XYZ file of C-alpha atoms in Angstrom:
561
model
C 135.756 34.845 193.349
C 136.711 38.362 194.998
C 132.907 39.694 194.863
C 131.610 35.874 195.430
C 133.628 36.354 199.009
C 132.470 39.752 199.771
C 128.848 39.730 198.518
C 127.439 39.149 202.058
C 129.786 42.118 203.924
C 128.647 44.676 200.869
C 125.420 43.909 200.870
C 125.091 44.172 204.630
C 127.511 47.920 204.319
C 124.883 48.906 201.219
C 121.918 47.785 203.505
C 122.978 49.872 206.927
C 123.886 53.028 204.318
C 120.439 52.689 202.746
C 118.630 52.757 206.227
C 120.873 55.662 207.410
C 120.164 57.341 204.759
C 116.218 56.806 204.544
C 116.191 57.421 208.106
C 117.779 60.813 208.184
C 115.334 62.238 205.593
C 112.503 61.011 207.791
C 113.636 62.210 211.380
C 112.472 65.793 211.376
C 115.176 68.237 211.937
C 115.337 71.368 214.427
C 112.308 74.060 214.506
C 112.156 76.890 212.270
C 111.032 80.234 213.223
C 107.835 79.531 211.966
C 107.355 76.260 213.685
C 107.940 74.104 210.856
C 110.374 70.916 211.136
C 111.909 71.045 208.258
C 113.779 67.245 206.816
C 116.970 66.625 205.310
C 116.850 66.041 201.246
C 118.105 62.763 199.748
C 121.208 64.584 198.575
C 122.130 66.217 201.952
C 121.292 62.456 203.654
C 123.846 60.684 201.229
C 126.354 63.342 201.776
C 126.367 63.599 205.290
C 126.720 59.808 205.926
C 129.558 59.544 202.884
C 131.860 60.690 205.223
C 130.328 59.485 208.898
C 129.261 56.259 207.912
C 133.398 55.817 207.200
C 133.910 57.409 211.153
C 135.361 60.170 209.505
C 133.472 62.544 211.093
C 133.060 66.471 209.447
C 129.936 68.148 211.250
C 126.544 68.619 210.858
C 125.088 70.281 207.680
C 123.462 71.933 206.516
C 122.334 72.878 209.680
C 122.628 72.000 213.198
C 120.830 68.586 214.141
C 117.932 68.160 216.150
C 117.657 65.900 219.349
C 115.824 63.315 217.517
C 118.386 63.205 214.282
C 121.443 63.195 216.561
C 120.158 59.903 218.363
C 119.274 58.361 214.843
C 122.737 59.571 213.535
C 124.476 58.123 216.815
C 123.010 54.513 215.994
C 123.804 54.529 212.233
C 127.461 55.453 213.210
C 127.659 52.212 215.546
C 125.972 50.044 212.880
C 128.415 51.069 210.147
C 131.356 50.578 212.618
C 130.242 47.023 212.796
C 129.307 46.554 209.548
C 133.066 48.222 208.400
C 134.747 45.641 211.328
C 132.385 42.721 209.635
C 134.134 43.769 205.861
C 137.351 44.130 206.862
C 137.717 40.924 208.653
C 136.108 39.203 205.863
C 138.811 41.280 203.599
C 141.871 39.980 206.060
C 140.460 36.607 205.873
C 140.337 36.110 202.429
C 143.802 37.723 201.820
C 145.071 35.023 204.490
C 143.111 32.549 202.795
C 145.688 30.065 200.772
C 143.077 28.785 198.342
C 142.701 32.577 197.462
C 146.315 33.525 197.098
C 146.595 29.955 195.179
C 144.330 31.529 193.165
C 145.287 34.945 192.229
C 149.018 33.343 191.866
C 147.611 31.278 189.265
C 145.958 34.308 187.413
C 148.902 36.395 187.773
C 151.347 33.406 186.716
C 148.802 32.782 183.575
C 149.126 36.635 182.343
C 152.859 36.260 182.532
C 153.149 33.557 180.422
C 150.775 35.014 178.232
C 152.474 38.040 177.784
C 155.709 36.324 176.561
C 156.363 37.232 172.974
C 159.906 35.161 172.712
C 160.921 31.589 172.631
C 161.270 30.086 176.018
C 161.469 26.417 178.087
C 158.678 24.996 180.058
C 160.827 23.592 183.447
C 158.983 21.441 185.769
C 160.467 21.132 188.968
C 163.565 23.782 190.749
C 165.389 21.499 192.729
C 169.264 21.206 192.149
C 168.631 20.216 188.051
C 166.246 22.736 187.368
C 168.390 25.338 188.912
C 171.391 24.578 186.934
C 169.168 24.066 183.997
C 167.696 27.311 184.569
C 171.257 29.002 185.236
C 172.656 27.577 182.154
C 169.321 28.829 179.775
C 169.657 32.289 181.400
C 173.363 32.194 180.132
C 172.352 31.234 177.125
C 169.704 33.807 176.866
C 166.774 31.773 176.617
C 163.692 32.316 179.011
C 161.937 29.623 181.321
C 158.898 29.122 182.914
C 159.026 27.169 185.960
C 156.431 24.980 187.689
C 157.521 23.831 191.225
C 155.458 22.218 194.054
C 157.733 23.471 196.616
C 156.697 26.854 198.415
C 160.436 27.578 199.314
C 162.239 26.797 196.284
C 159.670 29.082 194.322
C 160.762 31.787 196.459
C 164.380 30.971 195.813
C 164.023 31.184 192.317
C 162.255 35.094 192.541
C 165.890 36.169 194.688
C 168.120 34.686 191.943
C 169.373 37.475 189.668
C 168.498 36.246 186.449
C 168.973 38.556 183.532
C 165.347 38.267 182.309
C 162.260 37.027 184.578
C 161.283 33.439 184.856
C 157.555 33.355 185.655
C 157.104 30.575 188.701
C 154.159 28.955 189.968
C 153.652 26.939 193.021
C 151.710 24.173 191.591
C 151.711 19.994 190.996
C 153.312 20.000 187.388
C 151.190 16.618 187.093
C 148.315 18.435 186.594
C 147.226 19.259 183.015
C 145.804 22.383 184.044
C 148.865 23.675 185.380
C 150.704 22.699 182.442
C 148.199 24.498 180.253
C 148.474 27.427 182.345
C 152.189 27.370 181.837
C 152.276 27.855 178.029
C 152.679 24.113 177.356
C 150.553 24.574 174.143
C 151.712 28.168 173.188
C 153.688 28.749 169.916
C 156.249 30.346 171.677
C 156.957 27.199 173.742
C 160.158 24.928 172.604
C 160.195 22.048 174.707
C 159.090 20.496 177.978
C 161.489 19.664 180.800
C 160.176 17.491 183.665
C 162.799 16.951 186.637
C 161.101 16.522 189.678
C 162.342 13.923 192.140
C 159.111 12.014 191.629
C 158.805 9.656 188.684
C 154.991 9.652 188.571
C 155.010 13.291 188.689
C 157.279 13.299 185.355
C 155.451 10.522 183.913
C 152.114 12.365 184.251
C 153.853 15.659 182.160
C 155.445 13.299 179.404
C 151.795 12.056 178.953
C 150.554 15.710 179.032
C 153.025 16.833 176.546
C 152.522 14.213 174.168
C 149.181 14.365 173.994
C 148.868 17.998 174.014
C 151.470 19.384 172.523
C 153.082 16.117 170.408
C 155.612 17.922 167.930
C 157.172 19.673 170.978
C 160.537 18.161 172.062
C 159.960 16.570 176.297
C 163.162 15.645 178.001
C 161.818 13.458 181.195
C 164.064 12.523 184.156
C 163.125 8.652 184.989
C 165.266 6.606 188.230
C 163.210 3.390 187.815
C 163.079 0.988 184.970
C 159.407 0.789 185.010
C 158.796 4.805 184.595
C 161.044 4.564 181.640
C 159.423 1.645 180.228
C 156.550 3.478 180.714
C 157.406 6.424 179.215
C 159.141 4.948 176.313
C 155.844 3.103 175.458
C 154.034 6.342 174.504
C 156.981 7.386 172.466
C 158.734 10.074 174.658
C 161.691 10.530 172.835
C 164.401 11.913 175.147
C 164.082 9.997 179.124
C 167.415 10.769 180.744
C 168.458 7.980 183.988
C 171.045 9.742 185.691
C 172.415 6.379 187.195
C 172.292 4.906 183.688
C 173.984 7.507 181.788
C 176.642 7.568 184.504
C 176.876 3.909 183.728
C 177.547 4.715 180.091
C 179.961 7.490 180.670
C 182.270 4.809 182.754
C 181.758 2.447 180.285
C 183.001 4.913 177.300
C 185.556 5.924 179.917
C 186.795 2.405 180.631
C 186.936 1.629 176.750
C 187.775 4.923 174.969
C 188.875 7.385 177.551
C 189.507 10.442 174.903
C 185.681 9.997 173.690
C 185.131 10.222 177.360
C 186.594 13.603 177.511
C 185.496 14.522 174.599
C 182.361 14.161 175.736
C 181.981 15.914 178.969
C 183.909 18.804 177.186
C 180.932 19.402 174.707
C 178.337 19.010 176.528
C 179.746 20.789 180.052
C 177.525 23.751 181.573
C 178.749 27.509 179.783
C 181.283 28.863 182.146
C 182.662 25.837 183.697
C 186.294 24.342 183.122
C 186.951 20.700 182.621
C 189.679 18.738 183.691
C 191.283 15.907 182.312
C 190.968 12.612 184.419
C 193.596 10.083 184.675
C 192.324 6.909 182.690
C 190.448 4.282 185.259
C 192.806 1.378 185.202
C 192.237 -2.319 184.459
C 192.255 -4.801 187.439
C 189.723 -5.893 190.615
C 187.539 -3.335 191.510
C 185.480 -2.705 195.303
C 181.845 -1.262 195.081
C 180.295 -0.430 198.218
C 175.961 -0.156 197.806
C 174.274 -2.198 195.797
C 171.254 0.387 194.633
C 170.207 1.661 191.757
C 173.563 3.146 190.927
C 175.888 0.428 192.398
C 173.714 -2.094 189.872
C 174.464 -0.106 187.101
C 177.865 0.545 188.182
C 178.462 -3.505 188.647
C 176.890 -3.876 184.886
C 179.613 -1.469 183.337
C 182.478 -2.724 185.254
C 181.559 -6.421 184.325
C 180.874 -5.262 180.825
C 184.296 -4.418 180.538
C 185.803 -7.423 182.063
C 186.455 -6.176 185.254
C 185.888 -8.276 188.490
C 183.683 -6.228 191.318
C 183.403 -7.209 194.782
C 180.641 -5.966 196.464
C 180.141 -4.456 200.125
C 176.509 -4.042 201.104
C 174.742 -4.328 204.466
C 172.035 -6.920 203.103
C 173.976 -8.690 200.331
C 171.361 -11.030 198.457
C 171.731 -14.637 197.711
C 173.446 -13.857 194.213
C 176.245 -16.704 193.696
C 177.599 -14.374 190.411
C 178.905 -12.022 192.701
C 181.473 -11.721 195.350
C 179.917 -10.051 198.469
C 180.782 -8.924 201.664
C 178.597 -7.680 204.135
C 179.118 -4.413 205.994
C 178.864 -0.870 204.912
C 182.485 -0.144 203.674
C 182.977 3.449 206.027
C 184.879 0.697 208.245
C 188.238 -1.107 208.015
C 186.976 -4.617 208.669
C 184.428 -4.677 205.571
C 187.221 -2.997 202.979
C 190.028 -5.570 204.459
C 187.889 -8.389 203.471
C 187.000 -7.440 200.152
C 190.659 -6.822 199.137
C 191.010 -3.337 199.538
C 194.746 -3.709 199.559
C 194.931 -5.331 195.838
C 192.045 -3.506 194.085
C 192.571 -1.083 191.524
C 189.650 0.852 192.387
C 186.561 1.590 194.510
C 183.041 2.641 193.518
C 181.336 4.726 197.222
C 177.564 4.302 195.386
C 175.286 4.653 198.290
C 172.682 7.170 199.155
C 174.400 9.030 201.608
C 177.267 11.956 200.832
C 178.924 11.693 204.317
C 179.201 7.901 204.359
C 180.555 7.876 200.341
C 183.231 10.453 201.717
C 183.961 8.183 204.644
C 184.559 5.254 202.298
C 186.725 6.428 199.970
C 189.059 8.351 202.603
C 189.334 5.069 204.559
C 190.311 3.251 201.617
C 192.692 5.584 200.489
C 194.574 5.360 203.334
C 194.442 1.643 203.639
C 195.376 1.682 199.347
C 196.528 5.334 198.371
C 196.603 4.280 194.833
C 193.047 3.524 194.377
C 191.012 5.078 191.085
C 188.262 6.719 193.084
C 184.473 7.135 191.665
C 182.401 8.966 194.383
C 178.343 9.426 194.104
C 177.187 12.888 195.083
C 173.687 13.331 196.066
C 173.677 16.880 197.031
C 175.041 19.859 195.324
C 175.205 21.894 198.428
C 178.290 19.194 199.519
C 180.172 20.342 196.671
C 182.893 21.814 198.901
C 183.575 18.587 200.559
C 183.888 16.360 197.769
C 186.253 18.898 195.693
C 188.711 18.613 199.001
C 188.576 15.370 198.634
C 189.758 15.466 194.561
C 188.140 11.984 193.579
C 188.743 10.583 189.868
C 185.148 10.409 189.112
C 182.433 12.193 190.721
C 178.679 11.373 189.955
C 176.467 14.123 190.237
C 173.184 13.117 189.380
C 171.919 16.653 188.753
C 174.821 17.699 186.669
C 174.219 14.681 184.557
C 170.660 15.508 183.791
C 171.249 19.159 183.251
C 174.594 18.321 180.696
C 171.988 15.945 178.656
C 168.801 18.101 178.968
C 171.093 21.535 177.747
C 172.422 19.473 174.594
C 169.657 18.066 173.406
C 167.458 20.899 173.407
C 170.030 23.567 172.613
C 171.785 21.973 169.632
C 169.765 19.118 168.420
C 172.535 18.311 166.235
C 174.845 17.338 169.049
C 172.930 14.378 169.888
C 173.873 12.557 166.586
C 177.604 13.745 166.383
C 177.970 12.293 170.286
C 176.588 9.260 169.168
C 179.466 9.052 166.608
C 181.631 9.714 169.363
C 180.755 6.930 171.622
C 181.276 4.494 168.671
C 184.434 5.930 167.505
C 187.940 3.869 168.209
C 190.293 5.456 170.471
C 193.146 7.447 168.413
C 190.346 9.119 166.345
C 188.713 10.670 169.470
C 192.244 11.316 171.030
C 193.462 13.054 167.983
C 190.272 15.249 168.066
C 189.943 16.218 171.709
C 193.691 16.929 171.171
C 192.920 19.109 168.296
C 189.993 20.931 169.652
C 191.239 21.526 173.396
C 194.481 22.626 171.659
C 192.868 25.438 169.674
C 190.012 26.112 172.156
C 191.336 25.055 175.396
C 189.686 23.155 178.163
C 187.174 25.997 179.023
C 183.583 24.900 177.916
C 183.048 25.932 174.683
C 180.316 27.289 172.296
C 178.437 24.432 170.624
C 175.790 25.662 168.219
C 173.911 24.531 164.904
C 172.906 26.498 161.822
C 170.396 25.220 159.243
C 170.842 27.374 155.621
C 167.427 28.838 155.444
C 165.568 31.989 155.542
C 164.846 32.160 158.916
C 168.230 31.233 160.238
C 170.688 32.297 157.459
C 168.898 34.738 155.256
C 172.071 36.444 153.567
C 173.063 32.792 152.438
C 169.789 31.662 151.790
C 169.601 34.821 149.063
C 172.558 34.318 147.726
C 172.468 30.324 147.328
C 168.481 31.163 145.542
C 170.550 33.370 142.877
C 172.592 30.387 142.240
C 175.627 32.888 140.820
C 177.880 31.248 143.669
C 178.113 28.484 146.024
C 180.658 29.461 149.236
C 182.809 27.231 150.712
C 182.740 26.392 154.379
C 186.106 27.782 154.318
C 185.046 30.862 152.466
C 182.226 31.091 155.246
C 184.008 30.948 158.284
C 185.866 34.014 158.069
C 185.949 37.114 160.551
C 184.403 40.044 158.902
C 187.146 42.378 159.655
C 190.314 43.731 158.010
C 192.386 40.876 156.491
C 189.853 38.210 156.813
C 190.968 36.099 159.459
C 189.668 32.558 159.773
C 187.165 32.072 162.788
C 187.834 30.655 165.822
C 185.483 27.860 165.377
C 185.412 24.275 163.478
C 182.314 22.366 162.037
C 181.431 19.192 163.563
C 178.903 17.352 161.705
C 177.228 18.571 158.399
C 173.914 16.947 157.420
C 172.452 17.392 154.266
C 169.010 15.694 152.681
C 169.339 12.374 150.690
C 173.217 11.950 152.544
C 174.434 10.546 155.840
C 175.817 12.718 158.100
C 178.907 14.027 157.419
C 181.523 13.947 160.575
C 183.973 16.814 160.718
C 183.177 18.162 157.094
C 186.075 19.917 154.930
C 186.850 23.178 154.727
C 186.452 22.783 150.838
C 182.780 21.393 151.393
C 180.525 23.863 149.384
C 177.241 24.927 150.875
C 173.546 23.955 149.765
C 170.135 25.197 151.057
C 169.203 23.481 153.917
C 172.461 22.431 154.921
C 172.549 21.973 158.517
C 175.999 22.346 160.494
C 177.122 21.951 164.123
C 179.824 24.207 165.206
C 182.446 24.479 168.079
C 184.229 27.637 168.926
C 184.130 30.643 170.837
C 181.348 32.882 171.825
C 182.818 35.592 169.953
C 183.108 33.293 166.617
C 179.219 32.436 167.087
C 178.363 36.839 167.312
C 180.681 37.347 164.206
C 179.389 34.398 162.309
C 175.836 35.040 162.738
C 176.320 38.707 161.456
C 177.572 37.328 158.779
C 174.592 34.930 158.093
C 172.139 37.279 158.370
C 173.615 40.901 156.910
C 173.958 40.390 153.347
C 176.909 43.231 152.758
C 179.011 41.425 155.595
C 178.756 38.258 153.892
C 179.720 40.224 150.665
C 183.152 41.119 152.320
C 183.726 38.136 153.937
C 183.554 36.431 150.648
C 185.028 39.073 148.421
C 187.333 41.197 150.677
C 185.411 43.977 149.370
C 183.021 46.679 150.894
C 179.714 47.019 149.044
C 177.559 49.695 149.663
C 174.869 49.574 151.784
C 171.321 51.763 151.436
C 168.983 52.139 148.321
C 170.977 55.354 147.080
C 174.312 54.154 147.799
C 173.617 51.022 145.469
C 171.951 52.648 142.917
C 175.017 55.207 142.517
C 177.059 51.769 142.225
C 175.280 50.454 139.791
C 175.413 53.641 137.494
C 179.229 54.141 138.468
C 179.896 50.539 137.344
C 177.114 50.727 134.292
């Protein structure tokens, strides 16, 4: 592309140089003592114009020029100035051309992705949700490749202090070529996360991932039922609708508050602390704003057997619900909806300031209200934190939590399904046990498969068939006295059997077992050392240090023999 753009300027420069050199060899020089008119050789002419054509200037060599030569050189100097001005103008125009800059950026981005030699996730969309995803992936030690249409957001990503470089491209993620440049078919790509605010773009990414990389897990955001149905029709496995997901959370909180808090605690972002909310009360509720989120919340409340009065600026002709015309920010609409007798209020509009105004006014009229608040922009967090609502629905956080749980810890999904179906006493007992042991800070959640790739030392031990350690024997720290690790197994999956919830400590291990753990980051590192180092595993199981290295092992066998 560069040579094509500069073809004409380069031809002009070469032509000027060639004519100048040829002319200087033909123009006669000053007469010598014998009356001869010497001419410059091609070597001296080329040498002279090599510095003169660039307007540097050096002098007349190898002798002083004649008047004819000086006249020719003057003409050539002006010609070269014109040629260089034309060439430099073309270069500067090319450097300011957005199409050229985009092409250069794409090529540089493609080279960065090709040079990656570690696993990464492809993130489409670097809005509020994408930023949370990238921050969490970086804290967990994963790389990300980002595609974002907004140039300002790409610049914001480059200013972030991530521990590892994250290649980013300003382009439309809905184009298959863009996804290929971003490494969709790379063997190092572990998954695709499409989080743009355009359902059509998310749909295009989902289709491309399904056709170009069918074995790759794809997580797609969708806010409209039509898009969800379209994605599901061609086999997209993970579709996340933040409004429906929060509706599920709300229904779970109404049905089993302990299960709801357990879910929040296990799927929270690393480094955050979960606050335990009071349980949603039973009784009549008031909902303001009957949009997508409002309809989901109405369904969740009605499915729990709770009556709802809806405030909306344009209420439809729907006799199945009680309607009040208004926006909920004033006393009149809230008074007409019976706010004094209600037990809870949902501010579900798409405007953060209006939502805050609704709940502040409602709390003034009924201080004991249970408040559910929709926060649309993460930038308004300080305002929402100052109000201290019971539930705050942030779409970007809901999507990011769900994505991280599915991609980084696949075993967490079946465990959370079991939690949702559990009864309240079981969930309450498990929540109290785990938070009493690890606190309310979001814990480390990870899974391990007992195979050669993830647990080579245990794999070799089980292959020998000499012993089959139990979970309790394995989950010990490789230090003096071998104390129990600060972690707990939540789920055990074994071929041919149903998943085992909260497996007992005496459960013996088998090849291929998949185990989900929760605990501290230190316990995760210590368990990883045990799984990968045979000598550490031997010490954890027996309490005896085994010699390391070929020489020490040979001496130990000789002494034993």
